[in-house]
Amino acid sequence: MAHKYRYRCKACGYEAEIYDGFGFMGQHIVTVSCPDCRTLQPLVVGGVIGDAAPSFSTEAGRLCLNCGSALIRRWDGKTCPKCGGEMVKTGDVGFWT
Ligand SMILES: [Zn+2]
Ligand SMILES: [Zn+2]
C-alpha cells in the first residue's frame, strides 16, 4: 500500500502532495524541487513504465513536468521551493496506486 501526504509551508502556505511507497506497477514517485518555476513535482520512476522506456527508470536526466527545466533535484523533504521556508506534513493522508 502506498501513501500520499500533504505538506504545507509554514511560511507561505505552499502545499504539495508527496507520494511514498510503490504503486501497483512497481513504480515509485520521487519528489523533485524545481528552482526555475519554484514548485515540487512528482516524478514517476521505474516499474512497468521504466521497463518500456528506459529513460523512466531513473531520475537522472529528467525534466521538470511543469516548465521543462533540467535543473530539478531531489527534494530534501523540508525546504519550500517558493520561499525557502520549512514545509511540514499536514494531517491529511491518502492512498495512491
Ligand atoms: Zn514557502
Ligand atoms: Zn519547473
PDB file of N, CA and C and ligand atoms in Angstrom:
ATOM      1  N   MET A   1       0.847  -1.192   0.000  1.00  0.00           N
ATOM      2  CA  MET A   1       0.000   0.000   0.000  1.00  0.00           C
ATOM      3  C   MET A   1       0.884   1.245   0.000  1.00  0.00           C
ATOM      4  N   ALA A   2       0.514   2.175  -0.809  1.00  0.00           N
ATOM      5  CA  ALA A   2       1.311   3.394  -0.913  1.00  0.00           C
ATOM      6  C   ALA A   2       0.507   4.570  -0.370  1.00  0.00           C
ATOM      7  N   HIS A   3       1.177   5.415   0.318  1.00  0.00           N
ATOM      8  CA  HIS A   3       0.524   6.577   0.916  1.00  0.00           C
ATOM      9  C   HIS A   3       0.906   7.848   0.180  1.00  0.00           C
ATOM     10  N   LYS A   4       0.057   8.818   0.299  1.00  0.00           N
ATOM     11  CA  LYS A   4       0.468  10.154  -0.102  1.00  0.00           C
ATOM     12  C   LYS A   4       0.169  11.112   1.047  1.00  0.00           C
ATOM     13  N   TYR A   5       1.013  12.071   1.176  1.00  0.00           N
ATOM     14  CA  TYR A   5       0.921  13.018   2.271  1.00  0.00           C
ATOM     15  C   TYR A   5       0.828  14.422   1.699  1.00  0.00           C
ATOM     16  N   ARG A   6       0.219  15.280   2.449  1.00  0.00           N
ATOM     17  CA  ARG A   6       0.162  16.676   2.050  1.00  0.00           C
ATOM     18  C   ARG A   6       1.114  17.470   2.937  1.00  0.00           C
ATOM     19  N   TYR A   7       1.970  18.214   2.307  1.00  0.00           N
ATOM     20  CA  TYR A   7       2.908  19.066   3.029  1.00  0.00           C
ATOM     21  C   TYR A   7       2.522  20.519   2.797  1.00  0.00           C
ATOM     22  N   ARG A   8       2.740  21.331   3.813  1.00  0.00           N
ATOM     23  CA  ARG A   8       2.425  22.743   3.680  1.00  0.00           C
ATOM     24  C   ARG A   8       3.573  23.560   4.270  1.00  0.00           C
ATOM     25  N   CYS A   9       3.894  24.635   3.571  1.00  0.00           N
ATOM     26  CA  CYS A   9       4.949  25.528   4.044  1.00  0.00           C
ATOM     27  C   CYS A   9       4.421  26.367   5.201  1.00  0.00           C
ATOM     28  N   LYS A  10       5.181  26.385   6.279  1.00  0.00           N
ATOM     29  CA  LYS A  10       4.759  27.165   7.441  1.00  0.00           C
ATOM     30  C   LYS A  10       4.833  28.666   7.169  1.00  0.00           C
ATOM     31  N   ALA A  11       5.689  29.058   6.228  1.00  0.00           N
ATOM     32  CA  ALA A  11       5.905  30.487   5.986  1.00  0.00           C
ATOM     33  C   ALA A  11       4.922  31.061   4.959  1.00  0.00           C
ATOM     34  N   CYS A  12       4.748  30.400   3.806  1.00  0.00           N
ATOM     35  CA  CYS A  12       3.948  30.993   2.731  1.00  0.00           C
ATOM     36  C   CYS A  12       2.695  30.197   2.400  1.00  0.00           C
ATOM     37  N   GLY A  13       2.530  29.012   2.962  1.00  0.00           N
ATOM     38  CA  GLY A  13       1.313  28.247   2.732  1.00  0.00           C
ATOM     39  C   GLY A  13       1.323  27.388   1.482  1.00  0.00           C
ATOM     40  N   TYR A  14       2.449  27.330   0.761  1.00  0.00           N
ATOM     41  CA  TYR A  14       2.530  26.467  -0.419  1.00  0.00           C
ATOM     42  C   TYR A  14       2.270  25.020  -0.010  1.00  0.00           C
ATOM     43  N   GLU A  15       1.466  24.321  -0.814  1.00  0.00           N
ATOM     44  CA  GLU A  15       1.146  22.934  -0.499  1.00  0.00           C
ATOM     45  C   GLU A  15       1.572  22.020  -1.622  1.00  0.00           C
ATOM     46  N   ALA A  16       1.987  20.830  -1.268  1.00  0.00           N
ATOM     47  CA  ALA A  16       2.348  19.828  -2.263  1.00  0.00           C
ATOM     48  C   ALA A  16       1.972  18.459  -1.734  1.00  0.00           C
ATOM     49  N   GLU A  17       1.654  17.563  -2.672  1.00  0.00           N
ATOM     50  CA  GLU A  17       1.380  16.192  -2.282  1.00  0.00           C
ATOM     51  C   GLU A  17       2.638  15.370  -2.500  1.00  0.00           C
ATOM     52  N   ILE A  18       2.998  14.625  -1.467  1.00  0.00           N
ATOM     53  CA  ILE A  18       4.215  13.830  -1.502  1.00  0.00           C
ATOM     54  C   ILE A  18       3.817  12.359  -1.470  1.00  0.00           C
ATOM     55  N   TYR A  19       4.371  11.574  -2.386  1.00  0.00           N
ATOM     56  CA  TYR A  19       3.991  10.176  -2.512  1.00  0.00           C
ATOM     57  C   TYR A  19       5.056   9.283  -1.905  1.00  0.00           C
ATOM     58  N   ASP A  20       4.599   8.243  -1.236  1.00  0.00           N
ATOM     59  CA  ASP A  20       5.507   7.354  -0.543  1.00  0.00           C
ATOM     60  C   ASP A  20       5.137   5.919  -0.908  1.00  0.00           C
ATOM     61  N   GLY A  21       6.118   5.053  -0.997  1.00  0.00           N
ATOM     62  CA  GLY A  21       5.845   3.661  -1.299  1.00  0.00           C
ATOM     63  C   GLY A  21       5.854   3.387  -2.789  1.00  0.00           C
ATOM     64  N   PHE A  22       5.333   2.207  -3.170  1.00  0.00           N
ATOM     65  CA  PHE A  22       5.374   1.792  -4.567  1.00  0.00           C
ATOM     66  C   PHE A  22       3.967   1.597  -5.095  1.00  0.00           C
ATOM     67  N   GLY A  23       3.741   1.985  -6.341  1.00  0.00           N
ATOM     68  CA  GLY A  23       2.440   1.824  -6.968  1.00  0.00           C
ATOM     69  C   GLY A  23       2.232   0.408  -7.474  1.00  0.00           C
ATOM     70  N   PHE A  24       1.076   0.177  -8.073  1.00  0.00           N
ATOM     71  CA  PHE A  24       0.705  -1.182  -8.449  1.00  0.00           C
ATOM     72  C   PHE A  24       1.546  -1.731  -9.581  1.00  0.00           C
ATOM     73  N   MET A  25       2.224  -0.876 -10.330  1.00  0.00           N
ATOM     74  CA  MET A  25       3.098  -1.355 -11.394  1.00  0.00           C
ATOM     75  C   MET A  25       4.557  -1.394 -10.944  1.00  0.00           C
ATOM     76  N   GLY A  26       4.786  -1.250  -9.659  1.00  0.00           N
ATOM     77  CA  GLY A  26       6.148  -1.304  -9.147  1.00  0.00           C
ATOM     78  C   GLY A  26       6.877   0.019  -9.235  1.00  0.00           C
ATOM     79  N   GLN A  27       6.178   1.019  -9.698  1.00  0.00           N
ATOM     80  CA  GLN A  27       6.821   2.330  -9.805  1.00  0.00           C
ATOM     81  C   GLN A  27       6.856   3.030  -8.457  1.00  0.00           C
ATOM     82  N   HIS A  28       7.753   3.940  -8.297  1.00  0.00           N
ATOM     83  CA  HIS A  28       7.667   4.809  -7.144  1.00  0.00           C
ATOM     84  C   HIS A  28       7.790   6.245  -7.626  1.00  0.00           C
ATOM     85  N   ILE A  29       7.461   7.160  -6.764  1.00  0.00           N
ATOM     86  CA  ILE A  29       7.397   8.559  -7.153  1.00  0.00           C
ATOM     87  C   ILE A  29       8.392   9.351  -6.317  1.00  0.00           C
ATOM     88  N   VAL A  30       9.328   9.941  -7.006  1.00  0.00           N
ATOM     89  CA  VAL A  30      10.337  10.770  -6.360  1.00  0.00           C
ATOM     90  C   VAL A  30       9.860  12.216  -6.440  1.00  0.00           C
ATOM     91  N   THR A  31       9.934  12.907  -5.335  1.00  0.00           N
ATOM     92  CA  THR A  31       9.570  14.321  -5.345  1.00  0.00           C
ATOM     93  C   THR A  31      10.811  15.145  -5.658  1.00  0.00           C
ATOM     94  N   VAL A  32      10.695  15.985  -6.671  1.00  0.00           N
ATOM     95  CA  VAL A  32      11.817  16.840  -7.036  1.00  0.00           C
ATOM     96  C   VAL A  32      11.405  18.299  -6.880  1.00  0.00           C
ATOM     97  N   SER A  33      12.400  19.118  -6.628  1.00  0.00           N
ATOM     98  CA  SER A  33      12.192  20.553  -6.457  1.00  0.00           C
ATOM     99  C   SER A  33      12.759  21.262  -7.677  1.00  0.00           C
ATOM    100  N   CYS A  34      11.948  22.153  -8.266  1.00  0.00           N
ATOM    101  CA  CYS A  34      12.407  22.872  -9.449  1.00  0.00           C
ATOM    102  C   CYS A  34      12.748  24.313  -9.060  1.00  0.00           C
ATOM    103  N   PRO A  35      13.997  24.729  -9.266  1.00  0.00           N
ATOM    104  CA  PRO A  35      14.384  26.097  -8.915  1.00  0.00           C
ATOM    105  C   PRO A  35      13.894  27.135  -9.917  1.00  0.00           C
ATOM    106  N   ASP A  36      13.452  26.700 -11.097  1.00  0.00           N
ATOM    107  CA  ASP A  36      13.014  27.651 -12.116  1.00  0.00           C
ATOM    108  C   ASP A  36      11.563  28.083 -11.922  1.00  0.00           C
ATOM    109  N   CYS A  37      10.653  27.130 -11.768  1.00  0.00           N
ATOM    110  CA  CYS A  37       9.259  27.523 -11.563  1.00  0.00           C
ATOM    111  C   CYS A  37       8.855  27.417 -10.097  1.00  0.00           C
ATOM    112  N   ARG A  38       9.805  27.010  -9.263  1.00  0.00           N
ATOM    113  CA  ARG A  38       9.613  27.002  -7.810  1.00  0.00           C
ATOM    114  C   ARG A  38       8.412  26.179  -7.391  1.00  0.00           C
ATOM    115  N   THR A  39       8.402  24.954  -7.863  1.00  0.00           N
ATOM    116  CA  THR A  39       7.359  24.032  -7.443  1.00  0.00           C
ATOM    117  C   THR A  39       8.004  22.701  -7.087  1.00  0.00           C
ATOM    118  N   LEU A  40       7.233  21.877  -6.389  1.00  0.00           N
ATOM    119  CA  LEU A  40       7.615  20.494  -6.192  1.00  0.00           C
ATOM    120  C   LEU A  40       6.862  19.662  -7.211  1.00  0.00           C
ATOM    121  N   GLN A  41       7.549  18.719  -7.811  1.00  0.00           N
ATOM    122  CA  GLN A  41       6.946  17.886  -8.849  1.00  0.00           C
ATOM    123  C   GLN A  41       7.105  16.421  -8.493  1.00  0.00           C
ATOM    124  N   PRO A  42       6.045  15.633  -8.699  1.00  0.00           N
ATOM    125  CA  PRO A  42       6.182  14.191  -8.523  1.00  0.00           C
ATOM    126  C   PRO A  42       6.743  13.571  -9.803  1.00  0.00           C
ATOM    127  N   LEU A  43       7.790  12.798  -9.677  1.00  0.00           N
ATOM    128  CA  LEU A  43       8.435  12.189 -10.831  1.00  0.00           C
ATOM    129  C   LEU A  43       8.302  10.672 -10.701  1.00  0.00           C
ATOM    130  N   VAL A  44       7.616  10.058 -11.658  1.00  0.00           N
ATOM    131  CA  VAL A  44       7.424   8.611 -11.611  1.00  0.00           C
ATOM    132  C   VAL A  44       8.697   7.931 -12.095  1.00  0.00           C
ATOM    133  N   VAL A  45       9.188   6.995 -11.295  1.00  0.00           N
ATOM    134  CA  VAL A  45      10.435   6.317 -11.616  1.00  0.00           C
ATOM    135  C   VAL A  45      10.208   4.815 -11.543  1.00  0.00           C
ATOM    136  N   GLY A  46      10.685   4.115 -12.562  1.00  0.00           N
ATOM    137  CA  GLY A  46      10.717   2.655 -12.524  1.00  0.00           C
ATOM    138  C   GLY A  46       9.378   2.012 -12.806  1.00  0.00           C
ATOM    139  N   GLY A  47       9.248   0.747 -12.396  1.00  0.00           N
ATOM    140  CA  GLY A  47       8.042  -0.002 -12.648  1.00  0.00           C
ATOM    141  C   GLY A  47       7.928  -0.399 -14.111  1.00  0.00           C
ATOM    142  N   VAL A  48       6.705  -0.720 -14.518  1.00  0.00           N
ATOM    143  CA  VAL A  48       6.456  -1.185 -15.881  1.00  0.00           C
ATOM    144  C   VAL A  48       6.820  -0.118 -16.902  1.00  0.00           C
ATOM    145  N   ILE A  49       6.536   1.136 -16.546  1.00  0.00           N
ATOM    146  CA  ILE A  49       6.862   2.226 -17.459  1.00  0.00           C
ATOM    147  C   ILE A  49       8.373   2.263 -17.705  1.00  0.00           C
ATOM    148  N   GLY A  50       9.130   2.031 -16.641  1.00  0.00           N
ATOM    149  CA  GLY A  50      10.582   2.045 -16.759  1.00  0.00           C
ATOM    150  C   GLY A  50      11.097   0.917 -17.637  1.00  0.00           C
ATOM    151  N   ASP A  51      10.435  -0.234 -17.591  1.00  0.00           N
ATOM    152  CA  ASP A  51      10.853  -1.344 -18.444  1.00  0.00           C
ATOM    153  C   ASP A  51      10.612  -1.016 -19.915  1.00  0.00           C
ATOM    154  N   ALA A  52       9.524  -0.311 -20.194  1.00  0.00           N
ATOM    155  CA  ALA A  52       9.181   0.007 -21.575  1.00  0.00           C
ATOM    156  C   ALA A  52      10.006   1.185 -22.102  1.00  0.00           C
ATOM    157  N   ALA A  53      10.299   2.121 -21.247  1.00  0.00           N
ATOM    158  CA  ALA A  53      11.045   3.305 -21.647  1.00  0.00           C
ATOM    159  C   ALA A  53      12.173   3.511 -20.640  1.00  0.00           C
ATOM    160  N   PRO A  54      13.384   3.063 -20.997  1.00  0.00           N
ATOM    161  CA  PRO A  54      14.493   3.088 -20.034  1.00  0.00           C
ATOM    162  C   PRO A  54      14.744   4.464 -19.411  1.00  0.00           C
ATOM    163  N   SER A  55      14.407   5.537 -20.103  1.00  0.00           N
ATOM    164  CA  SER A  55      14.665   6.850 -19.532  1.00  0.00           C
ATOM    165  C   SER A  55      13.793   7.115 -18.314  1.00  0.00           C
ATOM    166  N   PHE A  56      12.735   6.312 -18.139  1.00  0.00           N
ATOM    167  CA  PHE A  56      11.863   6.496 -16.995  1.00  0.00           C
ATOM    168  C   PHE A  56      12.321   5.692 -15.789  1.00  0.00           C
ATOM    169  N   SER A  57      13.354   4.872 -15.949  1.00  0.00           N
ATOM    170  CA  SER A  57      13.753   4.005 -14.848  1.00  0.00           C
ATOM    171  C   SER A  57      14.722   4.692 -13.900  1.00  0.00           C
ATOM    172  N   THR A  58      15.111   5.890 -14.219  1.00  0.00           N
ATOM    173  CA  THR A  58      15.994   6.635 -13.334  1.00  0.00           C
ATOM    174  C   THR A  58      15.537   8.081 -13.284  1.00  0.00           C
ATOM    175  N   GLU A  59      15.914   8.766 -12.222  1.00  0.00           N
ATOM    176  CA  GLU A  59      15.548  10.177 -12.153  1.00  0.00           C
ATOM    177  C   GLU A  59      16.584  11.052 -12.847  1.00  0.00           C
ATOM    178  N   ALA A  60      17.718  10.473 -13.253  1.00  0.00           N
ATOM    179  CA  ALA A  60      18.761  11.258 -13.906  1.00  0.00           C
ATOM    180  C   ALA A  60      18.304  11.730 -15.272  1.00  0.00           C
ATOM    181  N   GLY A  61      18.582  12.962 -15.591  1.00  0.00           N
ATOM    182  CA  GLY A  61      18.278  13.478 -16.909  1.00  0.00           C
ATOM    183  C   GLY A  61      16.826  13.833 -17.136  1.00  0.00           C
ATOM    184  N   ARG A  62      16.030  13.795 -16.073  1.00  0.00           N
ATOM    185  CA  ARG A  62      14.613  14.113 -16.219  1.00  0.00           C
ATOM    186  C   ARG A  62      14.401  15.626 -16.167  1.00  0.00           C
ATOM    187  N   LEU A  63      13.279  16.047 -16.747  1.00  0.00           N
ATOM    188  CA  LEU A  63      12.957  17.469 -16.800  1.00  0.00           C
ATOM    189  C   LEU A  63      11.753  17.767 -15.912  1.00  0.00           C
ATOM    190  N   CYS A  64      11.666  19.004 -15.481  1.00  0.00           N
ATOM    191  CA  CYS A  64      10.514  19.458 -14.718  1.00  0.00           C
ATOM    192  C   CYS A  64       9.247  19.269 -15.541  1.00  0.00           C
ATOM    193  N   LEU A  65       8.225  18.681 -14.917  1.00  0.00           N
ATOM    194  CA  LEU A  65       6.970  18.439 -15.629  1.00  0.00           C
ATOM    195  C   LEU A  65       6.233  19.741 -15.893  1.00  0.00           C
ATOM    196  N   ASN A  66       6.538  20.738 -15.129  1.00  0.00           N
ATOM    197  CA  ASN A  66       5.801  21.993 -15.208  1.00  0.00           C
ATOM    198  C   ASN A  66       6.410  22.956 -16.228  1.00  0.00           C
ATOM    199  N   CYS A  67       7.740  23.106 -16.208  1.00  0.00           N
ATOM    200  CA  CYS A  67       8.362  24.126 -17.049  1.00  0.00           C
ATOM    201  C   CYS A  67       9.475  23.585 -17.942  1.00  0.00           C
ATOM    202  N   GLY A  68       9.796  22.301 -17.807  1.00  0.00           N
ATOM    203  CA  GLY A  68      10.806  21.714 -18.680  1.00  0.00           C
ATOM    204  C   GLY A  68      12.238  21.973 -18.245  1.00  0.00           C
ATOM    205  N   SER A  69      12.421  22.530 -17.072  1.00  0.00           N
ATOM    206  CA  SER A  69      13.766  22.811 -16.592  1.00  0.00           C
ATOM    207  C   SER A  69      14.544  21.528 -16.338  1.00  0.00           C
ATOM    208  N   ALA A  70      15.836  21.562 -16.643  1.00  0.00           N
ATOM    209  CA  ALA A  70      16.707  20.421 -16.366  1.00  0.00           C
ATOM    210  C   ALA A  70      17.398  20.551 -15.014  1.00  0.00           C
ATOM    211  N   LEU A  71      17.042  21.578 -14.259  1.00  0.00           N
ATOM    212  CA  LEU A  71      17.743  21.850 -13.013  1.00  0.00           C
ATOM    213  C   LEU A  71      17.085  21.210 -11.790  1.00  0.00           C
ATOM    214  N   ILE A  72      16.062  20.403 -12.030  1.00  0.00           N
ATOM    215  CA  ILE A  72      15.376  19.787 -10.894  1.00  0.00           C
ATOM    216  C   ILE A  72      16.319  18.900 -10.104  1.00  0.00           C
ATOM    217  N   ARG A  73      16.090  18.855  -8.831  1.00  0.00           N
ATOM    218  CA  ARG A  73      16.840  17.936  -7.997  1.00  0.00           C
ATOM    219  C   ARG A  73      15.934  17.374  -6.919  1.00  0.00           C
ATOM    220  N   ARG A  74      16.348  16.258  -6.374  1.00  0.00           N
ATOM    221  CA  ARG A  74      15.521  15.577  -5.405  1.00  0.00           C
ATOM    222  C   ARG A  74      15.218  16.494  -4.223  1.00  0.00           C
ATOM    223  N   TRP A  75      13.963  16.554  -3.867  1.00  0.00           N
ATOM    224  CA  TRP A  75      13.540  17.409  -2.756  1.00  0.00           C
ATOM    225  C   TRP A  75      14.124  16.880  -1.450  1.00  0.00           C
ATOM    226  N   ASP A  76      14.531  17.802  -0.574  1.00  0.00           N
ATOM    227  CA  ASP A  76      15.154  17.376   0.678  1.00  0.00           C
ATOM    228  C   ASP A  76      14.149  17.065   1.778  1.00  0.00           C
ATOM    229  N   GLY A  77      12.862  17.191   1.463  1.00  0.00           N
ATOM    230  CA  GLY A  77      11.853  16.794   2.432  1.00  0.00           C
ATOM    231  C   GLY A  77      11.427  17.899   3.387  1.00  0.00           C
ATOM    232  N   LYS A  78      11.991  19.084   3.241  1.00  0.00           N
ATOM    233  CA  LYS A  78      11.588  20.137   4.163  1.00  0.00           C
ATOM    234  C   LYS A  78      11.623  21.551   3.601  1.00  0.00           C
ATOM    235  N   THR A  79      12.351  21.793   2.532  1.00  0.00           N
ATOM    236  CA  THR A  79      12.529  23.169   2.087  1.00  0.00           C
ATOM    237  C   THR A  79      11.461  23.571   1.068  1.00  0.00           C
ATOM    238  N   CYS A  80      10.777  24.684   1.336  1.00  0.00           N
ATOM    239  CA  CYS A  80       9.759  25.190   0.420  1.00  0.00           C
ATOM    240  C   CYS A  80      10.427  25.725  -0.841  1.00  0.00           C
ATOM    241  N   PRO A  81       9.950  25.302  -2.034  1.00  0.00           N
ATOM    242  CA  PRO A  81      10.554  25.792  -3.272  1.00  0.00           C
ATOM    243  C   PRO A  81      10.203  27.243  -3.567  1.00  0.00           C
ATOM    244  N   LYS A  82       9.149  27.740  -2.939  1.00  0.00           N
ATOM    245  CA  LYS A  82       8.718  29.119  -3.186  1.00  0.00           C
ATOM    246  C   LYS A  82       9.549  30.129  -2.405  1.00  0.00           C
ATOM    247  N   CYS A  83       9.695  29.846  -1.107  1.00  0.00           N
ATOM    248  CA  CYS A  83      10.262  30.879  -0.235  1.00  0.00           C
ATOM    249  C   CYS A  83      11.439  30.395   0.589  1.00  0.00           C
ATOM    250  N   GLY A  84      11.768  29.109   0.519  1.00  0.00           N
ATOM    251  CA  GLY A  84      12.877  28.588   1.302  1.00  0.00           C
ATOM    252  C   GLY A  84      12.508  28.301   2.749  1.00  0.00           C
ATOM    253  N   GLY A  85      11.240  28.464   3.076  1.00  0.00           N
ATOM    254  CA  GLY A  85      10.773  28.176   4.433  1.00  0.00           C
ATOM    255  C   GLY A  85      10.693  26.682   4.688  1.00  0.00           C
ATOM    256  N   GLU A  86      10.190  26.346   5.845  1.00  0.00           N
ATOM    257  CA  GLU A  86      10.117  24.944   6.234  1.00  0.00           C
ATOM    258  C   GLU A  86       8.736  24.381   5.927  1.00  0.00           C
ATOM    259  N   MET A  87       8.704  23.228   5.267  1.00  0.00           N
ATOM    260  CA  MET A  87       7.445  22.563   4.976  1.00  0.00           C
ATOM    261  C   MET A  87       7.236  21.426   5.960  1.00  0.00           C
ATOM    262  N   VAL A  88       5.999  21.302   6.419  1.00  0.00           N
ATOM    263  CA  VAL A  88       5.671  20.274   7.401  1.00  0.00           C
ATOM    264  C   VAL A  88       4.494  19.448   6.887  1.00  0.00           C
ATOM    265  N   LYS A  89       4.430  18.222   7.341  1.00  0.00           N
ATOM    266  CA  LYS A  89       3.370  17.310   6.956  1.00  0.00           C
ATOM    267  C   LYS A  89       2.071  17.738   7.635  1.00  0.00           C
ATOM    268  N   THR A  90       1.000  17.809   6.876  1.00  0.00           N
ATOM    269  CA  THR A  90      -0.301  18.091   7.483  1.00  0.00           C
ATOM    270  C   THR A  90      -0.925  16.769   7.902  1.00  0.00           C
ATOM    271  N   GLY A  91      -2.111  16.817   8.447  1.00  0.00           N
ATOM    272  CA  GLY A  91      -2.754  15.600   8.916  1.00  0.00           C
ATOM    273  C   GLY A  91      -3.311  14.729   7.808  1.00  0.00           C
ATOM    274  N   ASP A  92      -3.378  15.238   6.589  1.00  0.00           N
ATOM    275  CA  ASP A  92      -4.045  14.508   5.522  1.00  0.00           C
ATOM    276  C   ASP A  92      -3.178  13.390   4.963  1.00  0.00           C
ATOM    277  N   VAL A  93      -3.711  12.186   4.992  1.00  0.00           N
ATOM    278  CA  VAL A  93      -3.015  11.057   4.388  1.00  0.00           C
ATOM    279  C   VAL A  93      -3.985  10.380   3.434  1.00  0.00           C
ATOM    280  N   GLY A  94      -3.524  10.123   2.228  1.00  0.00           N
ATOM    281  CA  GLY A  94      -4.363   9.450   1.256  1.00  0.00           C
ATOM    282  C   GLY A  94      -3.642   8.246   0.699  1.00  0.00           C
ATOM    283  N   PHE A  95      -4.230   7.641  -0.320  1.00  0.00           N
ATOM    284  CA  PHE A  95      -3.619   6.497  -0.958  1.00  0.00           C
ATOM    285  C   PHE A  95      -3.503   6.746  -2.439  1.00  0.00           C
ATOM    286  N   TRP A  96      -2.520   6.136  -3.044  1.00  0.00           N
ATOM    287  CA  TRP A  96      -2.390   6.200  -4.483  1.00  0.00           C
ATOM    288  C   TRP A  96      -2.046   4.820  -4.972  1.00  0.00           C
ATOM    289  N   THR A  97      -2.235   4.602  -6.261  1.00  0.00           N
ATOM    290  CA  THR A  97      -1.865   3.314  -6.826  1.00  0.00           C
ATOM    291  C   THR A  97      -0.977   3.545  -8.019  1.00  0.00           C
TER     292      THR A  97
HETATM  293 ZN    ZN B   1       7.092  28.781   1.464  1.00  0.00          ZN
HETATM  294 ZN    ZN B   2       9.920  23.829 -13.252  1.00  0.00          ZN
END
